[in-house]
Coordinates of C-alpha atoms in Angstrom, one line a residue:
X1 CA 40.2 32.6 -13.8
X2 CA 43.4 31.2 -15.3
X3 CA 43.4 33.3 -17.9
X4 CA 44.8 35.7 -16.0
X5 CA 48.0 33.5 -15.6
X6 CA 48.8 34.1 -19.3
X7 CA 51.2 36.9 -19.0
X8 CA 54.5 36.5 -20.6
X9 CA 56.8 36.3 -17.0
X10 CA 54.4 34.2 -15.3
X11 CA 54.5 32.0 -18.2
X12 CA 58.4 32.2 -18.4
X13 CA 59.0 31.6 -14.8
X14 CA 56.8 28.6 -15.1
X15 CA 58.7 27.2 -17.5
X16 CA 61.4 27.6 -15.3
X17 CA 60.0 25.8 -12.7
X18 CA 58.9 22.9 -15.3
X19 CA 62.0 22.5 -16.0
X20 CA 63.9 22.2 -13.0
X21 CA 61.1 19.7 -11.8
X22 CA 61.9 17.5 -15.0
X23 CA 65.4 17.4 -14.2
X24 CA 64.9 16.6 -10.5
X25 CA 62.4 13.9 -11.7
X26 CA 64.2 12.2 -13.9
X27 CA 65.4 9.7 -11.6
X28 CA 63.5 8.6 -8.5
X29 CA 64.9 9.6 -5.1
X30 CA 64.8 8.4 -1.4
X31 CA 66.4 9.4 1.6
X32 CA 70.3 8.1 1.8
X33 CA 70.7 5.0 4.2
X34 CA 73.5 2.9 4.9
X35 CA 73.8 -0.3 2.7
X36 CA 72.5 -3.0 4.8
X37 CA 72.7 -7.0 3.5
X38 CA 69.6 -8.0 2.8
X39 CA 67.4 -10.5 4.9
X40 CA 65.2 -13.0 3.5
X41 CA 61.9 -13.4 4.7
X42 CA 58.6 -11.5 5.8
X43 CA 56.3 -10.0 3.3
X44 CA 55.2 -6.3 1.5
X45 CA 51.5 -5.2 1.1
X46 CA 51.2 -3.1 -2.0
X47 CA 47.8 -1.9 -3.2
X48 CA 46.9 -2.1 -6.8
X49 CA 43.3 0.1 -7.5
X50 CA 41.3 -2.6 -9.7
X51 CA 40.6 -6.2 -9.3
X52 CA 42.2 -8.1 -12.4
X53 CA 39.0 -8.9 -14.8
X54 CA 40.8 -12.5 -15.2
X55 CA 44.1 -13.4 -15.6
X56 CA 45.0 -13.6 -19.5
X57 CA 47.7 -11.7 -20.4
X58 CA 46.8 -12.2 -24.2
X59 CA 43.2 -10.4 -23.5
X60 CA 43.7 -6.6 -22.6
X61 CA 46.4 -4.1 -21.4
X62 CA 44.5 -3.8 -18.2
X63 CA 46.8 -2.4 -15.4
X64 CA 44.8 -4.5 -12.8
X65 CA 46.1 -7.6 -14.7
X66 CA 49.6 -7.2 -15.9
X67 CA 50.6 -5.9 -12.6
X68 CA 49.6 -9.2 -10.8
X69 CA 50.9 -11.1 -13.5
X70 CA 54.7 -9.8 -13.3
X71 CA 54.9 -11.5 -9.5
X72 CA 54.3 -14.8 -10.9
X73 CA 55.6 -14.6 -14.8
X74 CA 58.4 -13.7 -16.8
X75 CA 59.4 -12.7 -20.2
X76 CA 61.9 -13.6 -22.6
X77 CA 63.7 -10.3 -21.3
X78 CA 63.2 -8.2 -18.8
X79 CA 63.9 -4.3 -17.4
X80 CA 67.5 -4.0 -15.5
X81 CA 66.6 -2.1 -11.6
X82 CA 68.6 0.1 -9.6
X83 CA 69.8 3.4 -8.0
X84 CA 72.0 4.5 -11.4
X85 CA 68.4 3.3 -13.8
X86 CA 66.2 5.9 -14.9
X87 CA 62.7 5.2 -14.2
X88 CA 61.8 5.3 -18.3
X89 CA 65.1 4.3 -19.1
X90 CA 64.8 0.5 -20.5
X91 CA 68.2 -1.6 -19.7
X92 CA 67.8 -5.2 -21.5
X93 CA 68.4 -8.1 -18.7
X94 CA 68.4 -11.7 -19.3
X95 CA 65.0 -13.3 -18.1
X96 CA 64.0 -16.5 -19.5
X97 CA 66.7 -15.6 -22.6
X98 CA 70.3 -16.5 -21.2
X99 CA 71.8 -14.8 -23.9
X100 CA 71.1 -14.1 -27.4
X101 CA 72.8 -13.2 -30.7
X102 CA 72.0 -10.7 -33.8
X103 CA 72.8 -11.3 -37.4
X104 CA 75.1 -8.8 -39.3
X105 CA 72.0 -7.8 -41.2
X106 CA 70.1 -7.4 -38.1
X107 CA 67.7 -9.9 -39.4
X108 CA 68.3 -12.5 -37.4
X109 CA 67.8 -13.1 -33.7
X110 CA 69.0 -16.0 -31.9
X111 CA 68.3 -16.6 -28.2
X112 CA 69.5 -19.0 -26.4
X113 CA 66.4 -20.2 -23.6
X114 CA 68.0 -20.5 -19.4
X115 CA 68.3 -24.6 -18.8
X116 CA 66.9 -26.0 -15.5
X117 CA 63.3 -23.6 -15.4
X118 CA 60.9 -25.3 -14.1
X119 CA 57.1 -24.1 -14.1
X120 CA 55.6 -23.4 -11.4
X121 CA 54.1 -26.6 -8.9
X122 CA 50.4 -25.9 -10.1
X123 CA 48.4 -28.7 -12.4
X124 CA 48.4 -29.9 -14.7
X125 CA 51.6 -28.1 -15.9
X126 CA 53.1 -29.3 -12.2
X127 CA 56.4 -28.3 -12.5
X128 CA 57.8 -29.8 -15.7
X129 CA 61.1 -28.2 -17.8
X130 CA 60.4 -24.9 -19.0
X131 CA 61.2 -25.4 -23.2
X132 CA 61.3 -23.3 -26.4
X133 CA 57.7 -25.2 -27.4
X134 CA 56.4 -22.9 -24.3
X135 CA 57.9 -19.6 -26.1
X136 CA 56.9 -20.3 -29.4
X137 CA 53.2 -21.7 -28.5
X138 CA 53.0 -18.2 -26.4
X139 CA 54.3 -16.0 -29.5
X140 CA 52.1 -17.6 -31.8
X141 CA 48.9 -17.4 -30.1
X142 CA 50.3 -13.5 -29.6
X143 CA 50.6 -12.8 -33.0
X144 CA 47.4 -14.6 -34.0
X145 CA 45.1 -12.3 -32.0
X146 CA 46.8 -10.8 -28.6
X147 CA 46.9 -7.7 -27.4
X148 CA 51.0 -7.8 -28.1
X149 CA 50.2 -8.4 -31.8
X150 CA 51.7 -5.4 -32.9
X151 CA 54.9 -5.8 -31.0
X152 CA 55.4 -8.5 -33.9
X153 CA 55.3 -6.2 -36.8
X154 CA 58.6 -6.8 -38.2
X155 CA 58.8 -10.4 -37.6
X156 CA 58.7 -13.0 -40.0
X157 CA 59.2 -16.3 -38.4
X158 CA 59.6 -17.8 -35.3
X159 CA 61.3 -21.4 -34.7
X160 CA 62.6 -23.8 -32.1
X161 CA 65.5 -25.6 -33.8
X162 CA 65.8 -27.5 -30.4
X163 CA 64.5 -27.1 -26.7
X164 CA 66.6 -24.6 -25.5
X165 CA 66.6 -21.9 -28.7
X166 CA 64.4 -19.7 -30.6
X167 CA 65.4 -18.1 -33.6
X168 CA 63.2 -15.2 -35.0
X169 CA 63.4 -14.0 -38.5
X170 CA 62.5 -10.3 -39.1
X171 CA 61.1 -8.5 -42.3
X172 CA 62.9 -5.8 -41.6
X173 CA 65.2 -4.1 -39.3
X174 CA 63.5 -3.4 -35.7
X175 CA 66.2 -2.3 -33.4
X176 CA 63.6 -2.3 -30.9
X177 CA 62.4 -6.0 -30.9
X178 CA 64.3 -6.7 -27.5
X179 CA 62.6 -3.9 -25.9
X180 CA 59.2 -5.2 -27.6
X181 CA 59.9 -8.8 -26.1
X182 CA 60.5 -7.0 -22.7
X183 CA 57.0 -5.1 -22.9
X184 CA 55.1 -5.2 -20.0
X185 CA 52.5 -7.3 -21.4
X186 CA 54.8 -10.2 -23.0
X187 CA 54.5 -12.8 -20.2
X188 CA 55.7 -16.2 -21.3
X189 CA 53.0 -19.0 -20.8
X190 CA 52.9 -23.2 -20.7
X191 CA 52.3 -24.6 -24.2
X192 CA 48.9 -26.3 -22.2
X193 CA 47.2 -22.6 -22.0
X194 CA 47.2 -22.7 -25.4
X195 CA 45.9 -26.2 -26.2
X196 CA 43.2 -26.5 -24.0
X197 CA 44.8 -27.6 -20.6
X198 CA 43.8 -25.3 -18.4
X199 CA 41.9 -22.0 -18.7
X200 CA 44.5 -19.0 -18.3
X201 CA 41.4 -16.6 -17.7
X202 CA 41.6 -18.3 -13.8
X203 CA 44.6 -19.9 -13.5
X204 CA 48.2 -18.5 -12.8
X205 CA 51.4 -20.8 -14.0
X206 CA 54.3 -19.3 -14.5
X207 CA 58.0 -19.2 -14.0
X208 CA 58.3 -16.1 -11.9
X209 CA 59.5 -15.3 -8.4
X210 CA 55.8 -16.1 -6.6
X211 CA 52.9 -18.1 -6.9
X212 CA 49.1 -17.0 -6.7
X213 CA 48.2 -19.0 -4.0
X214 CA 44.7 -17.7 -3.8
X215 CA 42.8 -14.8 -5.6
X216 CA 39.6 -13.0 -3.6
X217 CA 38.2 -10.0 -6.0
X218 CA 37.7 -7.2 -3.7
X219 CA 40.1 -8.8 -0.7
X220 CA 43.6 -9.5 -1.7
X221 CA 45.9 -11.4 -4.2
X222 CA 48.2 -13.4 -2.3
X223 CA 51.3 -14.3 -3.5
X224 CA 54.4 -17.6 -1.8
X225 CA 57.8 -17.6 -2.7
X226 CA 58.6 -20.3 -5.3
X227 CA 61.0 -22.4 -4.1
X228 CA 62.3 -23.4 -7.5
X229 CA 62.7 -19.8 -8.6
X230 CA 65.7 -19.1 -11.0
X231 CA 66.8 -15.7 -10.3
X232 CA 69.6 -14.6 -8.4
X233 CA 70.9 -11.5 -7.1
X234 CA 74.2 -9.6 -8.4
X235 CA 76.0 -11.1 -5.2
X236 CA 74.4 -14.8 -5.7
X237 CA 71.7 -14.7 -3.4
X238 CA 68.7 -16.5 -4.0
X239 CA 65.7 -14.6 -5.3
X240 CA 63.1 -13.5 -4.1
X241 CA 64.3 -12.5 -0.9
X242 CA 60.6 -11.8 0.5
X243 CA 58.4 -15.2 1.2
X244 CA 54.9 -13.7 0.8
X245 CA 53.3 -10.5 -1.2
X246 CA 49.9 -9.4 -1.0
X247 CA 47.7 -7.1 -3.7
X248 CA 44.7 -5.1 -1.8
X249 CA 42.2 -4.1 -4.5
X250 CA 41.7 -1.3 -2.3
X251 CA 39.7 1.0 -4.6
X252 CA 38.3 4.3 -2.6
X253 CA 41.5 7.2 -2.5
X254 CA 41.1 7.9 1.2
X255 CA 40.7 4.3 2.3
X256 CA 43.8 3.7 0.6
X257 CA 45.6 6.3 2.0
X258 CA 44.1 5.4 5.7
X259 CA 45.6 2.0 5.1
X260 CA 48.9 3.5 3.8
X261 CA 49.2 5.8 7.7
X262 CA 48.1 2.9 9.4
X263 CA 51.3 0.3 7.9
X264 CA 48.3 -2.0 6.6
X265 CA 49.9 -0.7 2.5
X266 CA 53.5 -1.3 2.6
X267 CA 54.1 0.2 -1.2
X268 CA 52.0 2.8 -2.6
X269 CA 50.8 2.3 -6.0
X270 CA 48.3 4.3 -8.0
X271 CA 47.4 7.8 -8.1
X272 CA 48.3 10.2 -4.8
X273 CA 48.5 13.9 -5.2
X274 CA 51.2 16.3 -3.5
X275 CA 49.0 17.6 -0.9
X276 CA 48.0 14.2 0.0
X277 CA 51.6 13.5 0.1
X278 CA 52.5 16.1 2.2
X279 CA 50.0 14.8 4.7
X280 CA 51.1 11.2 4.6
X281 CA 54.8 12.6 5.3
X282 CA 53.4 14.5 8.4
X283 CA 52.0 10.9 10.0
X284 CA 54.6 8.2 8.6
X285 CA 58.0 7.9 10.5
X286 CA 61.0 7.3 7.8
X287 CA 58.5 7.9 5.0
X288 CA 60.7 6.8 1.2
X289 CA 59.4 9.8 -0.7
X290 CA 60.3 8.6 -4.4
X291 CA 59.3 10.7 -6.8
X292 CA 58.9 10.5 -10.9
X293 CA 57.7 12.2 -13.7
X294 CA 54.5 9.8 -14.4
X295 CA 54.8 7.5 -17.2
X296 CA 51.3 8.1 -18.1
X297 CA 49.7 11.9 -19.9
X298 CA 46.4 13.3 -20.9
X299 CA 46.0 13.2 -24.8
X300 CA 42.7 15.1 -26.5
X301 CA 41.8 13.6 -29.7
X302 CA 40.3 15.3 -31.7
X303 CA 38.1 13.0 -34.5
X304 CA 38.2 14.6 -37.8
X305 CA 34.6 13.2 -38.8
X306 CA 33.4 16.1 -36.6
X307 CA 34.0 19.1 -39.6
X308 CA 35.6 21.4 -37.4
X309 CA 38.5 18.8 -36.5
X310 CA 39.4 18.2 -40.1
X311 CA 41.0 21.5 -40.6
X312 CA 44.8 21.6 -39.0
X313 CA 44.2 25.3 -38.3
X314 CA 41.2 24.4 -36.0
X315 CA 43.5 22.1 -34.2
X316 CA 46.1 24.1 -34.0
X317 CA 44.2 27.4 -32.5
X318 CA 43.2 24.7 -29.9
X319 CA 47.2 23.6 -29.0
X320 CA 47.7 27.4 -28.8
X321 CA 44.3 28.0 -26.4
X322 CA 45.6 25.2 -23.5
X323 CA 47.7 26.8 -20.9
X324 CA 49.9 23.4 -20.0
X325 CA 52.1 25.1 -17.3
X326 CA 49.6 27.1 -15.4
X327 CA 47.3 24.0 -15.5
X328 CA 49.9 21.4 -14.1
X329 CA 51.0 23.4 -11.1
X330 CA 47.8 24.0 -10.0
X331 CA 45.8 21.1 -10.6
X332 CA 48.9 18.8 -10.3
X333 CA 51.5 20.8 -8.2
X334 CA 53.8 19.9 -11.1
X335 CA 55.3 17.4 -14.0
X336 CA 55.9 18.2 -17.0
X337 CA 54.3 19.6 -20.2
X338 CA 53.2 16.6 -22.5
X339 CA 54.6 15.3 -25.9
X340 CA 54.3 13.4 -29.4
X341 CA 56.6 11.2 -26.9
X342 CA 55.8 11.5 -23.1
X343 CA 58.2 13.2 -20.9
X344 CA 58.7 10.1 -18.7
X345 CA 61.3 8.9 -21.7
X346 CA 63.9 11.6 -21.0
X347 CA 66.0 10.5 -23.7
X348 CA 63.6 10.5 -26.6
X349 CA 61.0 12.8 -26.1
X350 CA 62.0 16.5 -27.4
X351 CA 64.3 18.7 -25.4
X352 CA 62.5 20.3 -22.9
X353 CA 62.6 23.6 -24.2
X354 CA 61.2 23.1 -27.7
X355 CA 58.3 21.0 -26.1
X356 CA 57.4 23.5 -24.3
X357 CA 57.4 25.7 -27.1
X358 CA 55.6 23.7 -29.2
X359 CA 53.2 22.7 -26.1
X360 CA 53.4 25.0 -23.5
X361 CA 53.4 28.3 -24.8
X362 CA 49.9 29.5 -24.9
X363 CA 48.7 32.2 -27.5
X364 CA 45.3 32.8 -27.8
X365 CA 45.3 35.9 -30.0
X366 CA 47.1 33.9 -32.6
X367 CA 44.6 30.9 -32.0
X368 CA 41.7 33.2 -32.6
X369 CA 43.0 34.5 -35.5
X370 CA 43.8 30.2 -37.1
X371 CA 39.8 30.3 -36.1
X372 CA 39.0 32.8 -38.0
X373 CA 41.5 31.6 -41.5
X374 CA 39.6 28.1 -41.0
X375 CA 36.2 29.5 -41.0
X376 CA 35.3 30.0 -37.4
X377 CA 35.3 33.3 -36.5
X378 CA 32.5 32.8 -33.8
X379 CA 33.9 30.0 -32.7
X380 CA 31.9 26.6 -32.3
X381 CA 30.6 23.9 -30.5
X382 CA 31.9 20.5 -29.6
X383 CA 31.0 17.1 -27.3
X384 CA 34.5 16.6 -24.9
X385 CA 34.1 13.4 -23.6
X386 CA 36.2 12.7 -20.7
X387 CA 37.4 9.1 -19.1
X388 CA 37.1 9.2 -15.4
X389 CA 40.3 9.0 -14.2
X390 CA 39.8 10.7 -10.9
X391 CA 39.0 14.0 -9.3
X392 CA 42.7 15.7 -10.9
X393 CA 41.6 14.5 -14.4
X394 CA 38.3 15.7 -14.2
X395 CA 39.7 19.6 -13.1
X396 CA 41.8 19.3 -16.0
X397 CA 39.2 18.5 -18.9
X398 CA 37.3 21.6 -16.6
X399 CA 40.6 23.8 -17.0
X400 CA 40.7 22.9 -21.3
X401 CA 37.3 23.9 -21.1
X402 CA 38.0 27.3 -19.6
X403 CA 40.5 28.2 -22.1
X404 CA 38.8 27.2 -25.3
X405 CA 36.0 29.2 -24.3
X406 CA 38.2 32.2 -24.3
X407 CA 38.9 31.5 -27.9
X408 CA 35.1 31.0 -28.8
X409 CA 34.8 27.3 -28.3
X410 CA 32.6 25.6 -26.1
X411 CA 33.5 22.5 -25.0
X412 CA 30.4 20.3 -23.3
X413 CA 31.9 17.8 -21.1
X414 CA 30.5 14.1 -21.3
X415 CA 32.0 12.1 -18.3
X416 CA 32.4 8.1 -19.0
X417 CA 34.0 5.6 -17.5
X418 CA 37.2 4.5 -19.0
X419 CA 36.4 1.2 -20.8
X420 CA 33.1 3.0 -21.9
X421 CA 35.6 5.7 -23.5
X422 CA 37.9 3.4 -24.8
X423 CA 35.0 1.7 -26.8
X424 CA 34.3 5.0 -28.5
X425 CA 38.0 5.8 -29.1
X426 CA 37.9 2.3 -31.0
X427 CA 34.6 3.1 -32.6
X428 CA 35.2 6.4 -33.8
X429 CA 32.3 7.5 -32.0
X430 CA 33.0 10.5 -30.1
X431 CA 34.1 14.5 -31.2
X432 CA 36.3 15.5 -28.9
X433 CA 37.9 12.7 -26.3
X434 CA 40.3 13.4 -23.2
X435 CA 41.8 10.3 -22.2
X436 CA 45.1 9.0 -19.9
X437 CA 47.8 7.3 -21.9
X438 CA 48.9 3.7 -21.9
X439 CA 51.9 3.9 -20.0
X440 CA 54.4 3.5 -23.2
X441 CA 58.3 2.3 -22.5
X442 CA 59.6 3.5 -25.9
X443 CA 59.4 5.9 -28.6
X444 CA 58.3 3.3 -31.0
X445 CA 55.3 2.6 -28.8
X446 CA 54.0 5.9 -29.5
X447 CA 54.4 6.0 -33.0
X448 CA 53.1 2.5 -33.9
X449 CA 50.0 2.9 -31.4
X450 CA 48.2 6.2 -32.2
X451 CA 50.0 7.3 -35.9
X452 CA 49.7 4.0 -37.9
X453 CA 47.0 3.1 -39.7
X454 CA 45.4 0.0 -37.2
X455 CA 47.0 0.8 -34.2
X456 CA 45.0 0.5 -31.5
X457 CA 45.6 4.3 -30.2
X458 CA 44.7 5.5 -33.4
X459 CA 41.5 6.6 -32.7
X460 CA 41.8 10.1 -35.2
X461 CA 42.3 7.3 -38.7
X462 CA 45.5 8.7 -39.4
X463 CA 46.8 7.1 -42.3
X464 CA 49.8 9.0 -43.6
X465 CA 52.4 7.2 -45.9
X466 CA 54.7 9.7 -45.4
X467 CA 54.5 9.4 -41.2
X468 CA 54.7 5.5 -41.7
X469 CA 57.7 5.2 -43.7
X470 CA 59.3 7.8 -41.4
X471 CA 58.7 5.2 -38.1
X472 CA 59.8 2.1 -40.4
X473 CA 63.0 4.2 -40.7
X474 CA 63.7 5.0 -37.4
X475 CA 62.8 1.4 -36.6
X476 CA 66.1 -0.3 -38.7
X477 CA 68.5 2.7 -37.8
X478 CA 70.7 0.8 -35.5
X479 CA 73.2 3.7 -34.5
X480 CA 71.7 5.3 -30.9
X481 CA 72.6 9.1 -31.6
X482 CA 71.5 9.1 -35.6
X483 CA 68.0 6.8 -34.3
X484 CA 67.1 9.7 -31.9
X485 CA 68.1 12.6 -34.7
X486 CA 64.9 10.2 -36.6
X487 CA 62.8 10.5 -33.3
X488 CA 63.0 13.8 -33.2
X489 CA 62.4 14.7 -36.5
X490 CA 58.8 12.5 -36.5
X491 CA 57.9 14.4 -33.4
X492 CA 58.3 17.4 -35.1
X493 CA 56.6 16.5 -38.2
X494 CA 53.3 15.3 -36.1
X495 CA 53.0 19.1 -34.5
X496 CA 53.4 20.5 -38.0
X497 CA 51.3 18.1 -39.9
X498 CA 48.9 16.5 -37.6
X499 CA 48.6 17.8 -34.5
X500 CA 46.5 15.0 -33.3
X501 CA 46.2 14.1 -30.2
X502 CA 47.2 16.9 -28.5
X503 CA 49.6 16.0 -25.4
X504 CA 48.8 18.2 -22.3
X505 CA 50.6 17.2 -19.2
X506 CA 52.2 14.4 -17.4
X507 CA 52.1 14.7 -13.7
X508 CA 54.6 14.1 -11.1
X509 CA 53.9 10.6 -10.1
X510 CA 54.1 9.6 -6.3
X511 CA 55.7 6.2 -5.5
X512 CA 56.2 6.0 -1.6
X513 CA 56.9 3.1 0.5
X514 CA 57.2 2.4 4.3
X515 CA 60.6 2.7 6.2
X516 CA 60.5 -1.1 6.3
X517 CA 61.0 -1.8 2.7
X518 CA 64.6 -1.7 1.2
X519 CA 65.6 -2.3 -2.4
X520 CA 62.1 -0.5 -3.5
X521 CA 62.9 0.8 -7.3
X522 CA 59.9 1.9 -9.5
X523 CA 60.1 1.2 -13.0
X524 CA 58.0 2.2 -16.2
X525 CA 56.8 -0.9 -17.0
X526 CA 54.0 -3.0 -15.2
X527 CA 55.0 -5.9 -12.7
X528 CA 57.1 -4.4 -10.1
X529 CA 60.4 -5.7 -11.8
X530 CA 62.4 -4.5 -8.4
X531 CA 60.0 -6.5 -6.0
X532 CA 62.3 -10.2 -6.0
X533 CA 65.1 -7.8 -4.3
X534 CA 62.7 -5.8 -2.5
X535 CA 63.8 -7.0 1.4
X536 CA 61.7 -5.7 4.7
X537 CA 62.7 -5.2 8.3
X538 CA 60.7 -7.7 10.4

């Protein structure tokens, strides 16, 4: 029983371990291989484990759609790629912005739009000049009811003076706006999918490297080069280099991974555990093993509606209960402990050390005794409703379970699907809920999403002036090292004054790829931003 793994060396020498892992993870790494030039041509495989539900970017978050989308689309501004990048680290590179200025006041932003874009050849856009009018009819309909609408907070207005600018005019201070514009989910679309000219729930036009040429749910995306493609490569070579990409909706694990062995998947996407790893290693020649700490964590929330849940102390007996460490390298064969920020944003989630103090430090005599102050001395009993996220998910709601009844609480584990969970999140309908993360690119995301009152994480109500005006703050402080001080400081406030959701653990996250592919560089954000320099031996 893992009880037993509470004992104060084990615990210390799995901290240990935790953190050496985080270190080693905090880039992703791949055998060294001479630098070859790279060859245009050929084509990748990579499997993506949903269909998209349609194709509109302004609709949901849905992985299954945003990662299809980033092959044909691109933003305003997009994620820098490469060996000296940190997976969660987010490096601002011009996209469909050339260049851009901000104001002295940091109100104002001016970007200045790349002349000579042309949409992609598919009707009735059929390759006219990309213009500001398709920015600012994308933003609008955005901020009038998409899922980036939040992004917008802080801005005010947004103009095109001419065809080639867009000037945005802030509320207040958001040193994170460029980051917002290069969220995974802020695909720039023609002005006509906004006015009736096509329907963007079937249709793909875009400006990016590829171009659907046919979608077959349950068979394959596939993706052509576009010829008229703008991007380049650091040494001027056109982009992309490869001419065709498919997308296998290939949902079942072990058909996936039989397609993987056989050379049919050329990049692995999705979840893989180590041991299944290990076993792909054994049968792949030249195997790339890249490795990351995933971008993605289990959260509990825990809905104060439910009486037990409104007292802190309750919530805090049940941080204490959850033993993080001993859970991840069984269930997971290791990661990292979780946090107000994820571990997968090295740089602004807490030092290692204090989040695992304030996370991975189980102590279930003291939790007890916060049961007993709050009024629970014998315990009680509580609906866990866990999203399906797979077979490793499930063992971990079954883990949580385990050690909350050694404090007196029984946990009864409703399994859902995950847009069937979601729904309750949103409706407030649920006790206890153990859901998978969005995969968030910055601190800000975190805050704005589950701590502000609206956000669409927020599925405890929290509504805490106090909390709000802190992530306001941090949001106009435009010095790096006196912004992060900020960042910290919320995190801590949230484990003193909310804790709500609890973090539990982000696993290591499993990116491999076939001996083939060169260039391969995972990134945090959806739409394989490394694939137009991705090159393949023929």
């Amino acid at each position: 029983m893992n009880q037993g793994l509470h004992a104060g060396g084990a615990a210390l020498g799995r901290a240990l371990r935790a953190l050496a892992a985080t270190a080693a993870l905090a880039l992703p790494f791949a055998p060294a291989a001479v630098a070859e030039a790279p060859r245009p041509g050929g084509k990748v495989t990579i499997n993506v484990h949903a269909d998209a539900p349609n194709f509109d970017p302004l609709a949901s978050t849905e992985f299954g759609v945003h990662s299809r989308l980033g092959l044909a689309m691109n933003r305003l501004i997009d994620w820098d790629t490469g060996d000296d990048i940190a997976y969660g680290e987010f490096v601002a590179k011009p996209a469909l912005a050339e260049s851009w200025e901000i104001s002295e006041d940091g109100l104002t932003y001016t970007f200045h739009l790349r002349q000579g874009v042309v949409w992609q050849d598919v009707a009735p856009v059929s390759g006219r000049a990309f213009t500001s009018a398709d920015v600012l009819a994308t933003y609008e309909a955005m901020r009038a009811g998409g899922v980036q609408k939040g992004l917008f907070a802080a801005v005010d207005t947004i103009t095109a003076p001419d065809d080639h600018t867009i000037v945005m005019t802030l509320k207040r201070k958001n040193v994170v706006l460029l980051q917002n514009l290069a969220h995974q989910n802020m695909w720039i679309l023609p002005a006509e999918a906004f006015s009736g000219g096509y329907d963007r729930n079937l249709t793909v036009i875009g400006t990016g490297p590829w171009i659907i040429e046919r979608n077959e749910p349950g068979v394959v995306t596939h993706y052509v080069r576009n010829p008229t493609y703008f991007g380049k490569s650091d040494t001027g070579d056109a982009l992309p280099y490869l001419d065709e990409v498919d997308i296998l909706p290939i949902k079942d694990l072990n058909a996936r991974i039989t397609a993987f062995r056989g050379g049919q998947i050329d990049i692995w996407f999705g979840p893989l555990n180590l041991t299944q790893m290990e076993a792909i290693k054994a049968a792949v020649p030249g195997l790339q093993d890249v490795r990351t700490i995933s971008n993605t964590q289990g959260e509990i929330f825990l809905n104060p509606a439910f009486a037990p849940f409104a007292d802190l102390r309750v919530r805090q007996a049940m941080n204490l209960a959850i033993d993080r460490l001993a859970m991840g390298e069984v269930i997971r064969g290791g990661g990292a402990v979780g946090g107000v920020v994820g571990p997968a944003l090295a740089r602004q989630t807490l030092p290692d050390d204090e989040r695992i103090a304030l996370y991975g430090t189980p102590d279930p005599e003291k939790a007890r005794a916060l049961l007993a102050e709050a009024g629970f001395a014998d315990g009680f009993t509580f609906e866990f409703t866990v999203l399906n996220y797979g077979e490793e998910f499930v063992r971990e709601a079954e883990w949580i379970q385990q050690d909350l009844a050694a404090i007196g609480i029984t946990a009864e584990i409703k399994m859902v699907d995950t847009v069937a969970g979601q729904a309750l999140g949103k409706e407030g309908n649920f006790q206890g809920m153990y859901l998978m993360m969005s995969p968030f690119a910055e601190a800000n995301e975190y805050f704005t999403t589950h701590y502000l009152k609206g956000g669409i994480r927020n599925y405890t109500g929290i509504d805490d002036p106090a909390l709000t005006a802190l992530i306001e703050e941090q949001q106009g402080i435009v010095d790096p090292a006196a912004r992060q001080e900020k960042i910290w400081e919320i995190q801590r406030y949230i484990a003193a004054t909310h804790q709500n959701p609890l973090p539990v653990w982000a696993a290591v996250l499993l990116h491999p790829a076939q001996a083939r592919v060169h260039g391969w560089h995972p990134m945090l954000t959806q739409g394989f931003p490394s694939l137009p320099e991705v090159w393949v031996d023929q």
